[in-house]
mmCIF file of C-alpha atoms in Angstrom:
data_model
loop_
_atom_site.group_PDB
_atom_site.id
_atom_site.type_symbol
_atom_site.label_atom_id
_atom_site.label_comp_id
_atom_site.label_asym_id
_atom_site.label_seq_id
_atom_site.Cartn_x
_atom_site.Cartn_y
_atom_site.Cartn_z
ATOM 1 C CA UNK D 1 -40.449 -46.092 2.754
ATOM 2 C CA UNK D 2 -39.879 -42.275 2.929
ATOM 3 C CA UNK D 3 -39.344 -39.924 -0.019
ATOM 4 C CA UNK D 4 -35.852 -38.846 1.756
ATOM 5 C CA UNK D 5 -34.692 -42.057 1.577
ATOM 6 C CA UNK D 6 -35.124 -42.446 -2.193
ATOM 7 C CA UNK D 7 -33.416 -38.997 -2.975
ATOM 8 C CA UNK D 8 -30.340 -39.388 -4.585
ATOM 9 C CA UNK D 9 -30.655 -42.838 -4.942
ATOM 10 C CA UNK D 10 -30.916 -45.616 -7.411
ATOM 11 C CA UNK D 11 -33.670 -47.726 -6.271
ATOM 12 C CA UNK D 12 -35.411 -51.204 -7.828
ATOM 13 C CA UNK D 13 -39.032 -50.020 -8.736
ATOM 14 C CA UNK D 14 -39.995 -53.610 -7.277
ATOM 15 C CA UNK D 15 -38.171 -52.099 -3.846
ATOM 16 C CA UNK D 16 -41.005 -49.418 -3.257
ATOM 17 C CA UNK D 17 -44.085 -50.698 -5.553
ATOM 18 C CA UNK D 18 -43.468 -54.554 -4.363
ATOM 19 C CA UNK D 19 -45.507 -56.799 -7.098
ATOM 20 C CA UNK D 20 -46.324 -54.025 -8.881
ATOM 21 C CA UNK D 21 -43.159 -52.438 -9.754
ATOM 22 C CA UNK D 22 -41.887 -55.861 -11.364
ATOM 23 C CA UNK D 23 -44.950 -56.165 -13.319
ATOM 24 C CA UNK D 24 -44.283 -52.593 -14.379
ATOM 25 C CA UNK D 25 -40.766 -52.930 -15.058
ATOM 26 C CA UNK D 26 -41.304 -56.269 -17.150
ATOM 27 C CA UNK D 27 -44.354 -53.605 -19.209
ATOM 28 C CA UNK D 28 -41.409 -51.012 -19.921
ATOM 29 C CA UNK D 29 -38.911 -53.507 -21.001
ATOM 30 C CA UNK D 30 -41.643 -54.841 -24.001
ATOM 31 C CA UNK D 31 -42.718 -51.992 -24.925
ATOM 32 C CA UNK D 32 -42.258 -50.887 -28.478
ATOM 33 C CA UNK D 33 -41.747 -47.385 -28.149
ATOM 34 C CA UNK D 34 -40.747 -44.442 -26.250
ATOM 35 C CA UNK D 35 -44.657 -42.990 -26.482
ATOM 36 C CA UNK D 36 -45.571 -46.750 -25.463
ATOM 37 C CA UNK D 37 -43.217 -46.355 -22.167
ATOM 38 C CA UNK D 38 -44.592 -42.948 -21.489
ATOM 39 C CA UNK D 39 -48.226 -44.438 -22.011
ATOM 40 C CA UNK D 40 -47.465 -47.175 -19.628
ATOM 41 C CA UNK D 41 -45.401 -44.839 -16.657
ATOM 42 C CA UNK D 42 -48.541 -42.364 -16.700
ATOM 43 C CA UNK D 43 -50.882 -45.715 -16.171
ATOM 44 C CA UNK D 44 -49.315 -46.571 -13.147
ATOM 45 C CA UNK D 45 -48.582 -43.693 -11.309
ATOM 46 C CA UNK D 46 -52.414 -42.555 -12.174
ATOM 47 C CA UNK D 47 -53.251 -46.407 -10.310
ATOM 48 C CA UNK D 48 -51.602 -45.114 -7.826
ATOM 49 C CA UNK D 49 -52.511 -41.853 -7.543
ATOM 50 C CA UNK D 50 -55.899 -42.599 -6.183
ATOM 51 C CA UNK D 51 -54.028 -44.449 -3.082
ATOM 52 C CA UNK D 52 -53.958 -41.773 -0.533
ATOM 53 C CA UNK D 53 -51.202 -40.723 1.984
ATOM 54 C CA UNK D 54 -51.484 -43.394 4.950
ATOM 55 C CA UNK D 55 -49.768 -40.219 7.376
ATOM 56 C CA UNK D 56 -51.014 -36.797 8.648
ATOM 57 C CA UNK D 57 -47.622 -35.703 7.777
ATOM 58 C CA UNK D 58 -48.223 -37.446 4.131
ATOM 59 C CA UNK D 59 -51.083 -35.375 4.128
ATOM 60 C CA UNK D 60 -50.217 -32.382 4.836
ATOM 61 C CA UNK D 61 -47.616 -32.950 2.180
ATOM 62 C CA UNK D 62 -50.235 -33.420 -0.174
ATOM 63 C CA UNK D 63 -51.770 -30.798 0.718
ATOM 64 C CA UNK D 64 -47.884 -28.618 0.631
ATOM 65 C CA UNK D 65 -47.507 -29.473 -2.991
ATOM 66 C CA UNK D 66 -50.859 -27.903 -4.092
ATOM 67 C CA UNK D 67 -50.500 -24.633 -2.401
ATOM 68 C CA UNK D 68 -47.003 -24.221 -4.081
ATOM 69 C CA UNK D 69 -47.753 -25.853 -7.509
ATOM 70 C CA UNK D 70 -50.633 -23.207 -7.219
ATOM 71 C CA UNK D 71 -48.425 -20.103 -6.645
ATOM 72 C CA UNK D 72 -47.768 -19.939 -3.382
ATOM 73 C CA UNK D 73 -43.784 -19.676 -3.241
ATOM 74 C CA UNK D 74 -42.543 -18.822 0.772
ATOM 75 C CA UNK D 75 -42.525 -21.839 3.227
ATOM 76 C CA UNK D 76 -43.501 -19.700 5.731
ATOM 77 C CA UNK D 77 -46.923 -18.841 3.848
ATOM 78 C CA UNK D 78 -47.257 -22.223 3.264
ATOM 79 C CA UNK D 79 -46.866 -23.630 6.516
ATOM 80 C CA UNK D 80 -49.424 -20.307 7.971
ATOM 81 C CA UNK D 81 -51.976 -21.452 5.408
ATOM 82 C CA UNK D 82 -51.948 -25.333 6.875
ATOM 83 C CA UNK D 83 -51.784 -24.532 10.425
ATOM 84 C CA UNK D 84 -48.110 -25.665 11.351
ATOM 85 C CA UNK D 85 -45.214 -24.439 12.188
ATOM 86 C CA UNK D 86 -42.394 -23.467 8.804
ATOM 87 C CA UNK D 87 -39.946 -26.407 10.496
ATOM 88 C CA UNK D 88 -42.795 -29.361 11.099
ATOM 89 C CA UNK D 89 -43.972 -28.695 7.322
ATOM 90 C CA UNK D 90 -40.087 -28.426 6.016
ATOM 91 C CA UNK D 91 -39.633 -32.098 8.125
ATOM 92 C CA UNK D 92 -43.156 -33.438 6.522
ATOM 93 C CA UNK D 93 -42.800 -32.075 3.244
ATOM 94 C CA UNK D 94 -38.958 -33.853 3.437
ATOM 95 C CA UNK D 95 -40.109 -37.198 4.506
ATOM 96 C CA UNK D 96 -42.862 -37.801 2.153
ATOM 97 C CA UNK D 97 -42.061 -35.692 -0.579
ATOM 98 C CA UNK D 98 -37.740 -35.996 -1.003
ATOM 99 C CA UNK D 99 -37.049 -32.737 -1.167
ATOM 100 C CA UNK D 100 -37.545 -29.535 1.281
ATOM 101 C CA UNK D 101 -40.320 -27.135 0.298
ATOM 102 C CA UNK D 102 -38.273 -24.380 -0.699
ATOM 103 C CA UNK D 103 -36.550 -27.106 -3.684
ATOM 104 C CA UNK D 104 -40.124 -28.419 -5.169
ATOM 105 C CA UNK D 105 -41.242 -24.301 -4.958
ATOM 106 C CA UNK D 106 -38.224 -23.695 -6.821
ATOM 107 C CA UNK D 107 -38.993 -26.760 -9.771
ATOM 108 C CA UNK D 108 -42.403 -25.883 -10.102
ATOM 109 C CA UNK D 109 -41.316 -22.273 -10.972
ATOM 110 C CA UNK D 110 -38.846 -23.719 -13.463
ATOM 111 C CA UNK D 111 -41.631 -26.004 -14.871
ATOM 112 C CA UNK D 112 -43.751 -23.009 -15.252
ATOM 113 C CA UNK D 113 -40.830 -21.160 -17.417
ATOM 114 C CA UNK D 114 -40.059 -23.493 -19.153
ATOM 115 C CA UNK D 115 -43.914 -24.220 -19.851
ATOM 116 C CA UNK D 116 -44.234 -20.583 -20.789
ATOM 117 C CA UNK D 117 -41.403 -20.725 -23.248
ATOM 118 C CA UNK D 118 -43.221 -23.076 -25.304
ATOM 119 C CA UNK D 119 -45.151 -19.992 -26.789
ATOM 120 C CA UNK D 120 -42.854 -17.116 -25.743
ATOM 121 C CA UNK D 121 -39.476 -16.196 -26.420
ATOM 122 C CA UNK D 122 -39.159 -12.794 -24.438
ATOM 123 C CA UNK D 123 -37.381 -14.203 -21.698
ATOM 124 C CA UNK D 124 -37.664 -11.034 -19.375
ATOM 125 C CA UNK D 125 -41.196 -11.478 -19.852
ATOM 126 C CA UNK D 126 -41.217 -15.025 -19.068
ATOM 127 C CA UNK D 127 -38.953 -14.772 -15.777
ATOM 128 C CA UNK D 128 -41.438 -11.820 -14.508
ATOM 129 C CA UNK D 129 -44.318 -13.931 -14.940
ATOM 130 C CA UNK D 130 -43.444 -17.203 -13.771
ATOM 131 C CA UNK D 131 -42.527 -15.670 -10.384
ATOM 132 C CA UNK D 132 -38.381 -14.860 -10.560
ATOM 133 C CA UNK D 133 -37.073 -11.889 -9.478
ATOM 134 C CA UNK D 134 -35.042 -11.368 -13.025
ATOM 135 C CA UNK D 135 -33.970 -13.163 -16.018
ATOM 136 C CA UNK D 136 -30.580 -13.678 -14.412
ATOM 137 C CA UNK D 137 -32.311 -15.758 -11.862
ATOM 138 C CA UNK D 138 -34.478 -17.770 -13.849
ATOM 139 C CA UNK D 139 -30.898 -18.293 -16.199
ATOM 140 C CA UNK D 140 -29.162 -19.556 -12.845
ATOM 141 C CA UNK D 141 -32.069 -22.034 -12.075
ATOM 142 C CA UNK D 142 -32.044 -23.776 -15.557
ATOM 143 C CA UNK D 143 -28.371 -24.378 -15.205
ATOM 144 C CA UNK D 144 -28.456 -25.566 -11.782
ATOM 145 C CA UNK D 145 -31.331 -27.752 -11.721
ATOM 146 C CA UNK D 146 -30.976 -28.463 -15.162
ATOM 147 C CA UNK D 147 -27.307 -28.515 -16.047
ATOM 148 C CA UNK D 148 -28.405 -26.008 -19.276
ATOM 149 C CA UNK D 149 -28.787 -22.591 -20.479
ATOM 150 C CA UNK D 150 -32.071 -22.083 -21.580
ATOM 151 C CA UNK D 151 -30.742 -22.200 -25.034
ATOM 152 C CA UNK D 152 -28.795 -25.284 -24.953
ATOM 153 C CA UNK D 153 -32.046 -27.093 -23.189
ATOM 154 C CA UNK D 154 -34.587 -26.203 -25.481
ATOM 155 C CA UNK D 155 -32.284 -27.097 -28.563
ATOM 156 C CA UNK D 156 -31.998 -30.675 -26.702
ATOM 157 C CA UNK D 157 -36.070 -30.608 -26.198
ATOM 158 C CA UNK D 158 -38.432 -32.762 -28.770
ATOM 159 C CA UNK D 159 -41.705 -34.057 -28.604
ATOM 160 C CA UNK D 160 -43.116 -30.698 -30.489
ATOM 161 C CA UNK D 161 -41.930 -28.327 -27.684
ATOM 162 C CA UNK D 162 -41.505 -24.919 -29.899
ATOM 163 C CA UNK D 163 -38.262 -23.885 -29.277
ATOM 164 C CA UNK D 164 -37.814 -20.296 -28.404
ATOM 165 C CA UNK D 165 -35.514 -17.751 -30.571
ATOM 166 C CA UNK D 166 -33.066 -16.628 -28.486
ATOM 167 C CA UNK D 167 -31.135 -13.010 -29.540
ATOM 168 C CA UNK D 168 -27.875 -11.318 -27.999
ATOM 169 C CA UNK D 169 -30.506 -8.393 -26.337
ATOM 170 C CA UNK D 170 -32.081 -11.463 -24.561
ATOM 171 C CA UNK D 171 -28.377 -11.648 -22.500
ATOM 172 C CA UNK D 172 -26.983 -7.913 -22.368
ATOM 173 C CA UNK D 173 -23.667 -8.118 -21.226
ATOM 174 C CA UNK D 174 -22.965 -5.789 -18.295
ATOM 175 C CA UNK D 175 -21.538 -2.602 -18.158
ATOM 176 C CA UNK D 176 -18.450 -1.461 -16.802
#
């Protein structure tokens, strides 16, 4: 089954993973806690991590989502880098992946903020460095992929995720 076909979705886990996705499901539904479900989701997609892609597209995929979890944040760089054309990686990276390129480029920056906020809370600072062009951007990309301010998600985070201060100079209103 293709990544594009689950996106958007609500799809039984026993659907894509066969046997192993009941088994799975029947795990989460006794477990005792929320770490205890985390422990046993991280299990099973490790499992099946070490499964490899059965397609050259699935491959070059794989291969996709390391250059741009690395860094690397233009398709066109990207698809230079693996030897194809921007529009055969774009329809590969769709297929196996869910998304386009440009979308998981755009997440993994956001997981890199918000990964950097954890110990920072100079937000300019933070937007420079995990690749946006300002903090305006980086603002606009937590409440589009994340339906949040910055502020409003990291006062919903747990799990010992420091929570950044946030101060009126980090948001200057503009000038007229």
């Amino acid at each position: 089954m293709a990544a594009s076909e689950l996106t958007d979705r609500i799809v039984p886990l026993e659907d894509v993973w066969g046997r192993a996705g009941r088994e799975l499901c029947g795990e989460l539904i006794a477990a005792r806690s929320r770490a205890d479900v985390m422990d046993r989701i991280a299990r099973a997609l490790a499992l099946r991590a070490g499964q490899p892609f059965e397609t050259a597209s699935g491959q070059l995929a794989r291969r996709a989502v390391r250059l741009l979890e690395g860094g690397e944040v233009r398709v066109e760089s990207v698809a230079d880098r693996l030897g194809v054309t921007a529009r055969h990686l774009r329809r590969a990276f769709t297929e196996n992946v869910g998304i386009g390129p440009k979308e998981f480029a755009r997440a993994v920056r956001l997981q890199r903020a918000v990964r950097m906020a954890s110990t920072s809370c100079d937000w300019a600072r933070i937007a420079a460095d995990a690749g946006y062009y300002d903090q305006a951007h980086l603002i606009a990309d937590f409440r589009q992929l994340l339906g949040l301010t910055p502020g409003a998600f990291f006062k919903r985070a747990s799990g010992g995720m420091k929570r950044p201060k946030l101060i009126a100079s980090d948001f200057p209103l503009p000038v007229r």
